[in-house]
Coordinates of C-alpha atoms in Angstrom, one line a residue:
M158 CA 0.0 0.0 0.0
D159 CA 1.3 3.4 -0.9
K160 CA 1.7 6.4 1.5
N161 CA -1.5 8.0 0.2
G162 CA -3.5 4.9 1.0
I163 CA -1.9 4.7 4.5
A164 CA -2.7 8.3 5.1
V165 CA -6.3 8.0 4.0
K166 CA -6.7 4.9 6.2
S167 CA -5.2 6.7 9.2
E168 CA -7.4 9.7 8.6
K169 CA -10.5 7.5 8.5
R170 CA -9.5 5.9 11.8
I171 CA -9.1 9.3 13.4
V172 CA -12.5 10.4 12.1
N173 CA -14.1 7.1 13.4
N174 CA -12.5 7.4 16.8
F175 CA -13.6 11.0 17.0
S176 CA -17.2 10.0 16.1
L177 CA -17.2 7.2 18.7
F178 CA -15.8 9.6 21.3
T179 CA -18.6 12.1 20.5
I180 CA -21.3 9.5 20.6
R181 CA -20.0 8.0 23.8
Y182 CA -19.9 11.2 25.7
S183 CA -23.1 12.4 24.3
L184 CA -24.7 9.3 25.7
F185 CA -23.1 9.9 29.0
L186 CA -25.0 13.2 29.2
L187 CA -28.4 11.5 29.0
P188 CA -28.5 10.1 32.6
I189 CA -26.8 13.2 34.0
L190 CA -29.4 15.5 32.5
F191 CA -32.2 13.0 33.6
F192 CA -31.0 13.2 37.2
I193 CA -30.6 17.0 37.0
F194 CA -34.1 17.6 35.7
F195 CA -36.0 14.9 37.5
Y196 CA -34.1 14.4 40.8
F197 CA -32.0 17.4 41.8
Y198 CA -34.4 20.0 40.4
P199 CA -37.4 18.6 42.4
L200 CA -35.3 18.4 45.5
G201 CA -34.1 21.9 45.0
A202 CA -37.8 23.0 44.7
I203 CA -38.5 21.3 48.0
L204 CA -35.6 23.2 49.6
K205 CA -36.9 26.5 48.2
L206 CA -40.4 25.8 49.4
S207 CA -39.0 25.0 52.9
F208 CA -36.9 28.1 53.4
A209 CA -38.1 30.6 50.8
P210 CA -41.7 29.9 49.9
A211 CA -42.3 33.5 48.7
G212 CA -38.9 34.1 47.2
A213 CA -37.3 35.5 50.3
L214 CA -35.9 33.7 53.4
D215 CA -38.8 32.5 55.5
L216 CA -38.3 30.1 58.4
S217 CA -41.9 30.0 59.6
A218 CA -42.4 26.4 58.5
V219 CA -39.2 25.4 60.3
A220 CA -40.2 27.3 63.4
K221 CA -43.6 25.6 63.4
I222 CA -42.1 22.2 63.3
V223 CA -39.6 23.0 66.0
R224 CA -42.2 24.7 68.2
E225 CA -45.1 22.3 68.0
S226 CA -44.7 19.1 70.1
Y227 CA -46.8 17.1 67.6
F228 CA -44.0 17.1 65.0
W229 CA -41.5 16.0 67.7
R230 CA -43.8 13.1 68.5
V231 CA -43.9 12.2 64.8
L232 CA -40.1 12.3 64.6
S233 CA -39.6 10.3 67.8
F234 CA -42.2 7.7 66.8
T235 CA -40.5 7.4 63.3
L236 CA -37.1 6.8 64.9
W237 CA -38.6 4.4 67.6
Q238 CA -40.6 2.2 65.3
A239 CA -37.6 2.0 62.8
T240 CA -35.3 1.0 65.6
A241 CA -37.7 -1.6 67.0
S242 CA -38.3 -3.0 63.6
T243 CA -34.6 -3.2 62.9
A244 CA -33.8 -4.9 66.2
L245 CA -36.6 -7.5 65.8
T246 CA -35.7 -8.2 62.2
L247 CA -32.1 -8.8 63.0
A248 CA -32.9 -11.0 66.0
L249 CA -35.2 -13.2 63.8
A250 CA -32.9 -13.2 60.7
L251 CA -29.6 -14.1 62.5
P252 CA -30.6 -17.7 63.2
G253 CA -31.9 -18.1 59.7
A254 CA -28.6 -16.6 58.3
Y255 CA -26.7 -19.2 60.3
V256 CA -28.7 -22.0 58.9
F257 CA -28.3 -20.8 55.3
A258 CA -24.6 -20.1 55.8
R259 CA -23.5 -23.3 57.6
Y260 CA -25.9 -26.0 56.4
D261 CA -26.5 -27.7 53.1
F262 CA -29.9 -29.1 52.7
P263 CA -32.4 -30.0 49.8
A264 CA -34.1 -27.0 48.0
K265 CA -31.9 -24.6 49.9
A266 CA -31.5 -22.2 46.9
T267 CA -35.2 -22.3 46.2
L268 CA -36.2 -21.6 49.7
K269 CA -33.8 -18.7 49.9
A270 CA -35.2 -17.3 46.7
I271 CA -38.8 -17.7 47.9
S272 CA -37.9 -15.9 51.2
T273 CA -37.1 -12.8 49.1
L274 CA -40.6 -12.6 47.6
P275 CA -42.0 -10.4 50.4
F276 CA -39.4 -7.7 49.8
V277 CA -40.5 -7.2 46.1
L278 CA -44.2 -7.1 47.0
P279 CA -45.9 -3.7 47.1
T280 CA -46.5 -2.3 50.6
V281 CA -50.2 -2.1 50.0
V282 CA -50.2 -5.9 49.4
V283 CA -48.2 -6.5 52.6
A284 CA -50.6 -4.4 54.6
N285 CA -53.6 -6.2 53.2
A286 CA -51.9 -9.6 53.9
F287 CA -51.6 -8.8 57.6
T288 CA -55.1 -7.4 57.7
A289 CA -56.4 -10.6 56.1
L290 CA -54.5 -12.7 58.8
L291 CA -54.8 -10.6 62.0
G292 CA -57.6 -8.1 61.3
P293 CA -61.1 -8.4 63.0
R294 CA -62.3 -10.1 59.8
G295 CA -59.1 -12.0 59.4
I296 CA -58.5 -15.8 59.0
L297 CA -57.2 -16.1 62.6
N298 CA -60.2 -14.5 64.2
D299 CA -62.6 -16.4 62.0
W300 CA -61.0 -19.7 63.2
L301 CA -60.9 -18.7 66.9
M302 CA -64.5 -17.5 66.9
A303 CA -65.7 -20.7 65.2
A304 CA -63.6 -23.0 67.4
F305 CA -64.5 -21.4 70.7
S306 CA -67.9 -19.9 69.9
L307 CA -66.7 -16.4 70.7
P308 CA -69.2 -13.5 70.1
R309 CA -66.5 -11.1 68.9
P310 CA -63.0 -11.3 67.4
P311 CA -60.5 -12.1 70.2
V312 CA -57.5 -10.7 68.3
D313 CA -57.5 -7.3 66.8
L314 CA -54.1 -5.9 66.0
T315 CA -55.2 -3.4 63.4
H316 CA -54.2 0.2 64.2
T317 CA -51.7 -1.0 66.8
I318 CA -47.9 -0.8 66.8
W319 CA -47.6 -4.6 66.9
I320 CA -49.1 -5.2 63.4
I321 CA -46.8 -2.4 62.1
L322 CA -43.7 -4.1 63.6
L323 CA -44.8 -7.5 62.2
A324 CA -45.3 -6.1 58.8
H325 CA -41.9 -4.5 58.8
I326 CA -40.3 -7.8 59.9
F327 CA -42.1 -9.6 57.1
Y328 CA -41.0 -7.0 54.6
N329 CA -37.3 -6.7 55.6
Y330 CA -36.5 -10.2 56.8
S331 CA -35.1 -11.3 53.5
V332 CA -32.8 -8.2 53.3
A333 CA -31.1 -9.1 56.6
L334 CA -31.1 -12.8 55.7
R335 CA -29.4 -12.3 52.3
I336 CA -26.8 -9.8 53.5
I337 CA -25.7 -11.6 56.6
S338 CA -25.8 -15.2 55.2
G339 CA -24.0 -14.1 52.0
Y340 CA -21.2 -12.8 54.2
W341 CA -21.3 -15.5 56.8
Q342 CA -21.0 -18.4 54.3
N343 CA -17.6 -17.2 53.2
L344 CA -16.1 -16.8 56.7
P345 CA -13.8 -19.6 57.9
A346 CA -15.3 -22.0 60.4
D347 CA -12.0 -23.1 61.8
L348 CA -11.5 -19.9 63.9
E349 CA -14.5 -20.7 66.0
E350 CA -13.3 -24.3 66.3
A351 CA -9.9 -23.1 67.4
A352 CA -11.4 -21.0 70.1
Q353 CA -13.3 -24.0 71.4
M354 CA -10.1 -26.1 71.4
L355 CA -8.5 -23.5 73.6
G356 CA -11.3 -23.9 76.2
A357 CA -14.0 -21.4 75.1
S358 CA -17.6 -22.6 75.2
P359 CA -19.6 -22.6 71.9
A360 CA -21.5 -19.5 73.1
R361 CA -18.3 -17.7 74.1
A362 CA -16.6 -18.6 70.8
F363 CA -19.6 -17.3 68.9
W364 CA -19.7 -14.0 70.7
R365 CA -16.0 -13.4 70.9
V366 CA -15.0 -14.7 67.4
T367 CA -17.9 -15.0 65.0
V368 CA -19.9 -11.9 66.0
P369 CA -16.9 -9.5 65.6
L370 CA -16.2 -10.9 62.1
L371 CA -19.9 -10.5 61.2
T372 CA -20.2 -7.0 62.6
P373 CA -19.9 -5.2 59.2
A374 CA -22.6 -7.4 57.6
I375 CA -24.9 -7.1 60.7
F376 CA -24.5 -3.3 60.8
A377 CA -25.0 -3.0 57.0
A378 CA -28.2 -5.1 57.1
G379 CA -29.3 -3.1 60.1
V380 CA -28.8 0.3 58.4
L381 CA -30.6 -0.9 55.3
V382 CA -33.6 -2.3 57.3
F383 CA -33.7 0.9 59.4
I384 CA -33.8 3.0 56.2
F385 CA -36.7 1.0 54.8
S386 CA -38.6 1.1 58.1
F387 CA -37.8 4.8 58.6
T388 CA -39.3 5.6 55.1
S389 CA -42.2 3.2 55.4
F390 CA -45.4 4.6 54.0
G391 CA -48.0 2.1 52.8
V392 CA -47.7 -0.1 55.9
I393 CA -48.1 2.8 58.3
L394 CA -50.8 4.5 56.3
I395 CA -53.0 1.4 56.0
L396 CA -52.3 -0.5 59.2
G397 CA -51.5 2.4 61.5
G398 CA -54.5 4.6 60.7
A399 CA -54.9 8.1 62.2
K400 CA -53.3 7.0 65.5
F401 CA -49.8 6.6 64.1
A402 CA -47.8 8.8 61.7
T403 CA -44.2 8.7 60.6
I404 CA -42.5 11.5 58.8
E405 CA -43.3 9.9 55.5
V406 CA -47.0 9.7 56.3
E407 CA -47.0 13.2 57.7
I408 CA -45.5 14.6 54.5
Y409 CA -48.4 13.0 52.6
R410 CA -51.0 14.4 55.0
Q411 CA -49.6 17.9 55.1
A412 CA -49.4 18.0 51.3
V413 CA -52.6 16.3 50.2
N414 CA -55.0 16.6 53.1
L415 CA -54.0 19.9 54.7
F416 CA -52.3 21.4 51.6
N417 CA -49.6 22.9 53.9
L418 CA -46.8 22.6 51.4
P419 CA -44.1 24.5 53.3
V420 CA -44.4 22.2 56.3
A421 CA -44.5 19.2 54.1
A422 CA -41.4 20.4 52.3
T423 CA -39.5 21.0 55.6
L424 CA -40.4 17.5 56.8
S425 CA -39.1 16.2 53.5
V426 CA -35.8 18.0 54.1
V427 CA -35.5 16.4 57.5
Q428 CA -36.1 13.0 56.1
I429 CA -33.7 13.5 53.2
G430 CA -31.0 14.5 55.7
V431 CA -31.5 11.4 57.8
T432 CA -31.7 8.9 54.9
F433 CA -28.6 10.4 53.1
A434 CA -26.6 10.2 56.3
L435 CA -27.7 6.5 56.8
M436 CA -26.9 5.7 53.1
T437 CA -23.4 7.1 53.6
V438 CA -22.9 4.8 56.5
Y439 CA -24.3 1.9 54.5
T440 CA -21.9 2.4 51.6
R441 CA -18.9 2.5 53.9
L442 CA -20.0 -0.7 55.7
Q443 CA -20.5 -2.3 52.3
S444 CA -16.9 -1.5 51.3
K445 CA -15.7 -3.1 54.5
M446 CA -17.7 -6.2 53.7
A447 CA -16.0 -6.5 50.3
A448 CA -12.7 -7.6 52.0
P449 CA -13.2 -9.9 55.0
A450 CA -10.1 -11.2 56.8
K451 CA -10.1 -14.6 55.1
L452 CA -12.6 -16.1 52.6
E453 CA -13.4 -19.8 52.3
S454 CA -15.4 -21.7 49.7
R455 CA -19.0 -22.4 50.7
R456 CA -18.5 -26.2 50.5
S457 CA -15.7 -26.1 53.1
V458 CA -17.8 -24.4 55.7
Q459 CA -21.2 -26.0 55.1
R460 CA -22.3 -29.4 56.5
S461 CA -25.3 -31.6 55.8
V462 CA -28.1 -32.2 58.2
R463 CA -27.2 -35.4 60.1
T464 CA -28.0 -35.2 63.8
A465 CA -31.2 -34.6 65.7
R466 CA -29.7 -31.2 66.8
D467 CA -29.1 -30.3 63.1
R468 CA -32.7 -31.2 62.2
L469 CA -34.0 -29.2 65.1
I470 CA -32.0 -26.1 64.2
V471 CA -32.7 -26.3 60.4
G472 CA -36.4 -27.4 60.8
G473 CA -37.1 -24.9 63.5
N474 CA -35.8 -22.0 61.5
L475 CA -37.5 -23.1 58.3
G476 CA -40.7 -23.4 60.2
L477 CA -40.3 -19.9 61.6
M478 CA -39.7 -18.6 58.1
A479 CA -42.9 -20.3 56.9
L480 CA -44.9 -18.9 59.8
L481 CA -43.5 -15.4 59.3
L482 CA -43.4 -15.1 55.6
A483 CA -45.9 -17.6 54.1
T484 CA -48.8 -17.3 56.5
P485 CA -49.8 -13.7 55.7
L486 CA -49.7 -14.3 52.0
A487 CA -51.7 -17.5 52.2
A488 CA -54.2 -15.6 54.4
L489 CA -54.5 -12.9 51.7
V490 CA -55.3 -15.4 49.0
A491 CA -57.7 -17.4 51.1
R492 CA -59.5 -14.4 52.4
S493 CA -60.0 -13.0 48.9
F494 CA -62.1 -16.2 48.2
L495 CA -64.1 -16.2 51.4
G496 CA -67.4 -14.5 51.8
E497 CA -70.1 -14.7 54.5
N498 CA -71.3 -18.0 53.2
G499 CA -67.9 -19.6 52.4
F500 CA -66.0 -19.9 49.1
T501 CA -67.0 -17.3 46.6
L502 CA -65.7 -15.5 43.5
A503 CA -67.9 -12.5 44.1
F504 CA -65.0 -10.2 45.1
Y505 CA -63.3 -10.9 41.8
R506 CA -66.5 -10.5 39.8
E507 CA -67.3 -7.2 41.5
L508 CA -64.0 -5.8 40.3
F509 CA -65.6 -5.6 36.8
I510 CA -68.9 -4.0 37.9
N511 CA -69.4 -0.2 38.5
R512 CA -72.6 -0.4 40.7
R513 CA -72.4 3.2 41.9
G514 CA -71.9 4.7 38.4
S515 CA -68.7 6.5 39.6
L516 CA -66.9 8.6 37.1
F517 CA -63.6 7.4 38.5
F518 CA -64.4 3.7 38.4
V519 CA -61.6 1.8 36.7
P520 CA -62.1 -1.9 35.8
P521 CA -59.3 -4.1 36.9
G522 CA -58.4 -4.8 33.3
E523 CA -57.7 -1.1 32.9
A524 CA -55.8 -0.9 36.2
V525 CA -53.7 -3.9 35.1
F526 CA -53.1 -2.3 31.7
N527 CA -52.1 1.0 33.3
S528 CA -49.6 -0.7 35.6
T529 CA -48.2 -2.9 32.8
A530 CA -47.8 0.0 30.3
I531 CA -46.1 2.1 33.0
A532 CA -43.9 -0.8 34.0
L533 CA -42.8 -1.5 30.4
T534 CA -42.0 2.1 29.8
T535 CA -40.1 2.2 33.1
V536 CA -38.1 -0.9 32.0
L537 CA -37.1 0.9 28.7
F538 CA -36.0 4.0 30.5
A539 CA -34.3 2.3 33.4
V540 CA -32.4 -0.2 31.3
V541 CA -31.2 2.4 28.8
L542 CA -30.2 5.0 31.3
G543 CA -28.9 2.4 33.8
G544 CA -26.9 0.7 31.0
I545 CA -25.3 4.0 30.1
I546 CA -24.5 4.7 33.8
V547 CA -22.9 1.3 34.0
L548 CA -20.6 2.1 31.1
M549 CA -19.6 5.3 32.8
L550 CA -18.9 3.5 36.2
S551 CA -17.1 0.6 34.6
D552 CA -14.4 2.8 33.1
S553 CA -11.9 2.5 35.9
R554 CA -9.4 4.8 34.1
R555 CA -11.7 7.7 34.8
G556 CA -11.7 9.3 38.3
W557 CA -15.4 10.2 38.0
A558 CA -16.6 6.6 38.8
R559 CA -15.6 7.1 42.5
W560 CA -18.1 9.9 43.1
L561 CA -20.6 9.2 40.4
D562 CA -21.5 5.8 41.8
P563 CA -23.0 7.1 45.1
L564 CA -24.5 10.0 43.2
F565 CA -26.6 7.7 41.0
M566 CA -27.6 5.6 44.1
L567 CA -29.2 8.6 45.8
P568 CA -32.8 7.7 44.8
L569 CA -32.5 4.6 46.8
A570 CA -32.0 6.8 49.9
T571 CA -34.8 9.1 49.0
S572 CA -38.4 8.2 49.9
A573 CA -40.8 7.7 47.1
V574 CA -43.3 10.1 48.8
T575 CA -40.6 12.8 48.8
L576 CA -40.0 12.3 45.1
G577 CA -43.7 12.4 44.3
F578 CA -44.0 15.6 46.4
G579 CA -41.1 17.2 44.6
F580 CA -42.6 16.4 41.2
I581 CA -45.8 18.1 42.3
I582 CA -44.2 21.4 43.2
A583 CA -41.4 21.5 40.6
L584 CA -42.9 20.1 37.4
N585 CA -46.1 22.2 37.2
K586 CA -44.8 25.1 35.1
P587 CA -42.7 25.6 31.9
P588 CA -40.2 24.4 30.8
L589 CA -41.1 21.2 32.6
A590 CA -44.9 21.5 32.8
L591 CA -45.5 17.7 33.2
R592 CA -47.8 17.7 36.2
S593 CA -50.7 16.3 34.1
S594 CA -48.6 14.3 31.7
L595 CA -48.9 10.5 31.5
I596 CA -45.1 10.3 31.3
L597 CA -44.6 11.6 34.8
V598 CA -45.3 8.3 36.5
P599 CA -42.8 6.3 34.5
I600 CA -40.2 9.0 35.1
A601 CA -40.7 8.7 38.9
H602 CA -40.6 4.9 38.7
T603 CA -37.4 5.0 36.6
L604 CA -35.7 7.0 39.3
V605 CA -36.6 4.3 41.8
A606 CA -35.6 1.5 39.5
I607 CA -32.3 2.8 38.2
P608 CA -30.2 1.9 41.3
F609 CA -31.5 -1.8 41.1
V610 CA -30.5 -1.9 37.4
I611 CA -27.0 -0.5 38.2
R612 CA -26.4 -2.9 41.0
S613 CA -27.6 -5.9 38.9
V614 CA -25.5 -5.1 35.8
L615 CA -22.3 -3.4 37.1
P616 CA -20.8 -6.5 38.7
A617 CA -21.2 -8.5 35.4
V618 CA -19.5 -5.7 33.4
R619 CA -16.6 -5.5 35.9
R620 CA -16.1 -9.2 35.6
I621 CA -15.4 -9.1 31.8
N622 CA -11.8 -9.8 31.1
P623 CA -10.4 -6.8 29.2
N624 CA -8.1 -9.1 27.3
L625 CA -11.1 -10.4 25.4
R626 CA -11.9 -6.9 24.1
E627 CA -8.2 -6.3 23.3
A628 CA -7.9 -9.6 21.4
A629 CA -11.0 -8.8 19.3
A630 CA -9.7 -5.3 18.5
V631 CA -6.4 -6.7 17.4
L632 CA -8.2 -9.1 15.1
G633 CA -10.0 -6.1 13.5
A634 CA -13.3 -6.0 15.3
S635 CA -14.9 -2.6 15.5
P636 CA -16.0 -1.3 19.0
G637 CA -19.6 -2.0 18.0
R638 CA -18.9 -5.5 17.0
V639 CA -16.9 -6.1 20.2
W640 CA -19.9 -4.9 22.2
R641 CA -22.3 -7.1 20.2
E642 CA -20.2 -10.3 20.2
I643 CA -18.3 -10.1 23.5
D644 CA -19.8 -7.7 26.0
F645 CA -23.5 -8.2 25.4
P646 CA -23.5 -12.0 25.6
L647 CA -21.7 -11.8 28.9
V648 CA -24.0 -9.2 30.5
R649 CA -27.2 -10.3 28.9
R650 CA -28.5 -12.3 31.9
A651 CA -27.6 -9.4 34.3
L652 CA -29.5 -7.0 32.0
L653 CA -32.5 -9.3 32.2
V654 CA -32.3 -9.3 36.0
G655 CA -32.2 -5.5 36.0
A656 CA -35.1 -5.3 33.6
V657 CA -37.3 -7.6 35.6
F658 CA -36.3 -5.7 38.8
A659 CA -37.4 -2.5 37.1
F660 CA -40.7 -4.1 36.0
T661 CA -41.5 -5.6 39.4
I662 CA -40.7 -2.4 41.3
S663 CA -42.8 -0.3 38.9
M664 CA -45.8 -2.6 39.2
G665 CA -45.8 -2.2 43.0
E666 CA -44.7 1.4 43.5
F667 CA -47.2 3.3 45.6
G668 CA -45.5 6.2 47.5
A669 CA -44.8 8.5 44.6
T670 CA -47.7 7.2 42.4
V671 CA -50.4 8.1 44.9
F672 CA -49.1 11.8 44.6
I673 CA -48.8 12.1 40.8
A674 CA -51.1 9.5 39.2
R675 CA -54.1 11.0 37.3
P676 CA -57.5 10.0 38.8
Q677 CA -58.6 8.5 35.5
T678 CA -55.5 6.2 35.1
P679 CA -54.8 4.7 38.5
T680 CA -52.3 1.8 38.9
M681 CA -53.1 -1.4 40.7
P682 CA -51.7 -0.2 44.1
V683 CA -53.6 3.1 43.8
A684 CA -56.8 1.2 43.0
I685 CA -56.3 -1.0 46.0
F686 CA -55.9 2.1 48.2
R687 CA -59.1 3.5 46.8
F688 CA -61.0 0.3 47.7
L689 CA -59.6 0.4 51.3
G690 CA -60.7 4.0 51.6
Q691 CA -64.4 3.1 51.1
P692 CA -66.5 1.4 53.8
G693 CA -68.1 -2.0 53.6
A694 CA -67.2 -5.7 53.3
L695 CA -67.6 -5.6 49.5
N696 CA -65.0 -2.9 49.0
Y697 CA -62.6 -4.6 51.5
G698 CA -63.0 -7.9 49.6
Q699 CA -62.3 -6.2 46.3
A700 CA -59.1 -4.7 47.8
L701 CA -58.1 -8.2 48.8
A702 CA -58.9 -9.6 45.3
M703 CA -56.9 -6.8 43.6
S704 CA -54.0 -7.4 46.0
T705 CA -54.0 -11.0 45.1
L706 CA -53.8 -10.2 41.4
L707 CA -51.0 -7.8 42.0
M708 CA -49.2 -10.3 44.2
L709 CA -49.5 -12.8 41.3
V710 CA -48.0 -10.4 38.9
C711 CA -45.1 -9.5 41.2
T712 CA -44.5 -13.2 41.9
V713 CA -44.1 -14.0 38.2
G714 CA -41.7 -11.1 37.9
F715 CA -39.7 -12.2 40.9
L716 CA -39.4 -15.7 39.6
G717 CA -38.1 -14.2 36.4
I718 CA -35.4 -12.4 38.4
E719 CA -34.4 -15.7 40.0
R720 CA -34.5 -17.5 36.7
F721 CA -32.0 -15.2 35.1
R722 CA -29.8 -14.4 38.1
L723 CA -26.6 -16.4 38.3
G724 CA -26.4 -17.4 41.9
D725 CA -26.3 -14.3 44.1
E726 CA -25.4 -12.1 41.2
G727 CA -25.7 -8.4 41.9
E728 CA -24.9 -6.2 44.9
F729 CA -28.1 -6.3 46.9

């Protein structure tokens, strides 16, 4: 080839590289702009409404919150119930984590996967499940009244702190179980054995050797459970009633019922500050968990169930899991088919009938369609934006990955109610007048889903051997072909996990949706909340029926996650 040909080829390569550089960094701008307009801008609007509602500094809302004892009671109750929920969840999850970390038994992976189902269920479904089990018209009371000829329900935990704590344990048990058992199963068992050989009792060896090694995982699980309990909305709103209010519920009441936007905004600022601080602690604990003192393979530390003691430990914990996790869901399904005269399909049939001629009546088919359409749109947005973010974070040569990673995880530490409230006050005027737009709900759901997509896909991308890309490039493959034939096949399963996560989360999202959904196009969780807000056994039965349908949809989505996930792939 002559010099002119070499020069032309070199010039084409430079042009192609410049074009790829331009396209790459133009794509990087998409998630950054998305977060600026739909996350930081609404949060900025909340700050402005808190401290300068009329354009000038005004601390009257802050003074009201500081001065009135009611808001201090709300804050103290929020902290107390989150602390109690965390302590009870850890106490119940630690024995289960020990069983899954140290024993090998049939269907172990399946049982661990099923135990995670409550976490992906919508909070309105969880609340209805406990009402169906422990409410005055619940399965337990029906059985006790029939068995002992009682005139009234002997157990009524509705609108008590106990049913709230039980629901939080149900919801967060799998979070603690997965984090602690995943860390525990890789810790060496010989350290505890060595302590016992030196004269320590099994209990002393556990507290002096194992617990200190588990501390990062226990605290990480505790912080995450505390965040989820601190920002609990649907469980408190439905099960607590007017008697109990967390900061999250009070934000909703001040904004929707009382229309006191400055106070709601100030409460949102308080909640954002607490959750951001907790998320910072969690990320630091997670980094400590990444490098334990000594890792062992799972097979070397796990033993089969042989003795009567082993059967008692494993069977007892699995029985506790079944009682805690399976019973409420079974009660929800059973109660949706039980009427005054026994088995009935009336509640499901009534979902399709508008007896009152309400203008806002939405048949379940339309509610399912609304939720499904929003969820599919969310999947598209979350996978595209999350995939671009993963490309940004996976480039270890760039210093930005160190600070962009926690930046894109911020929605996980922000309550959905706060996001919905921010959308209401920020996106109601040009240039982002989206308050009445149908696209607003998928945007809110995308913000909630993006962290799950990132945590699902990023580990798979980081595991790709860079030598594979370099070898393909040496053989003449273009960057596009390298991505199609090397990168994509290796991360395809992780992308599917992220996509199904986004779909399932969108289907059950309630906190932000109840703020911004249009009355004519409610999602399934909003429709359930409407049924619960109306008196009568028929409306309650329809809420149970709709909850069962939503649980079925979320279960199918969750099984899809476990079908495509490779082991414990992902960082949750």
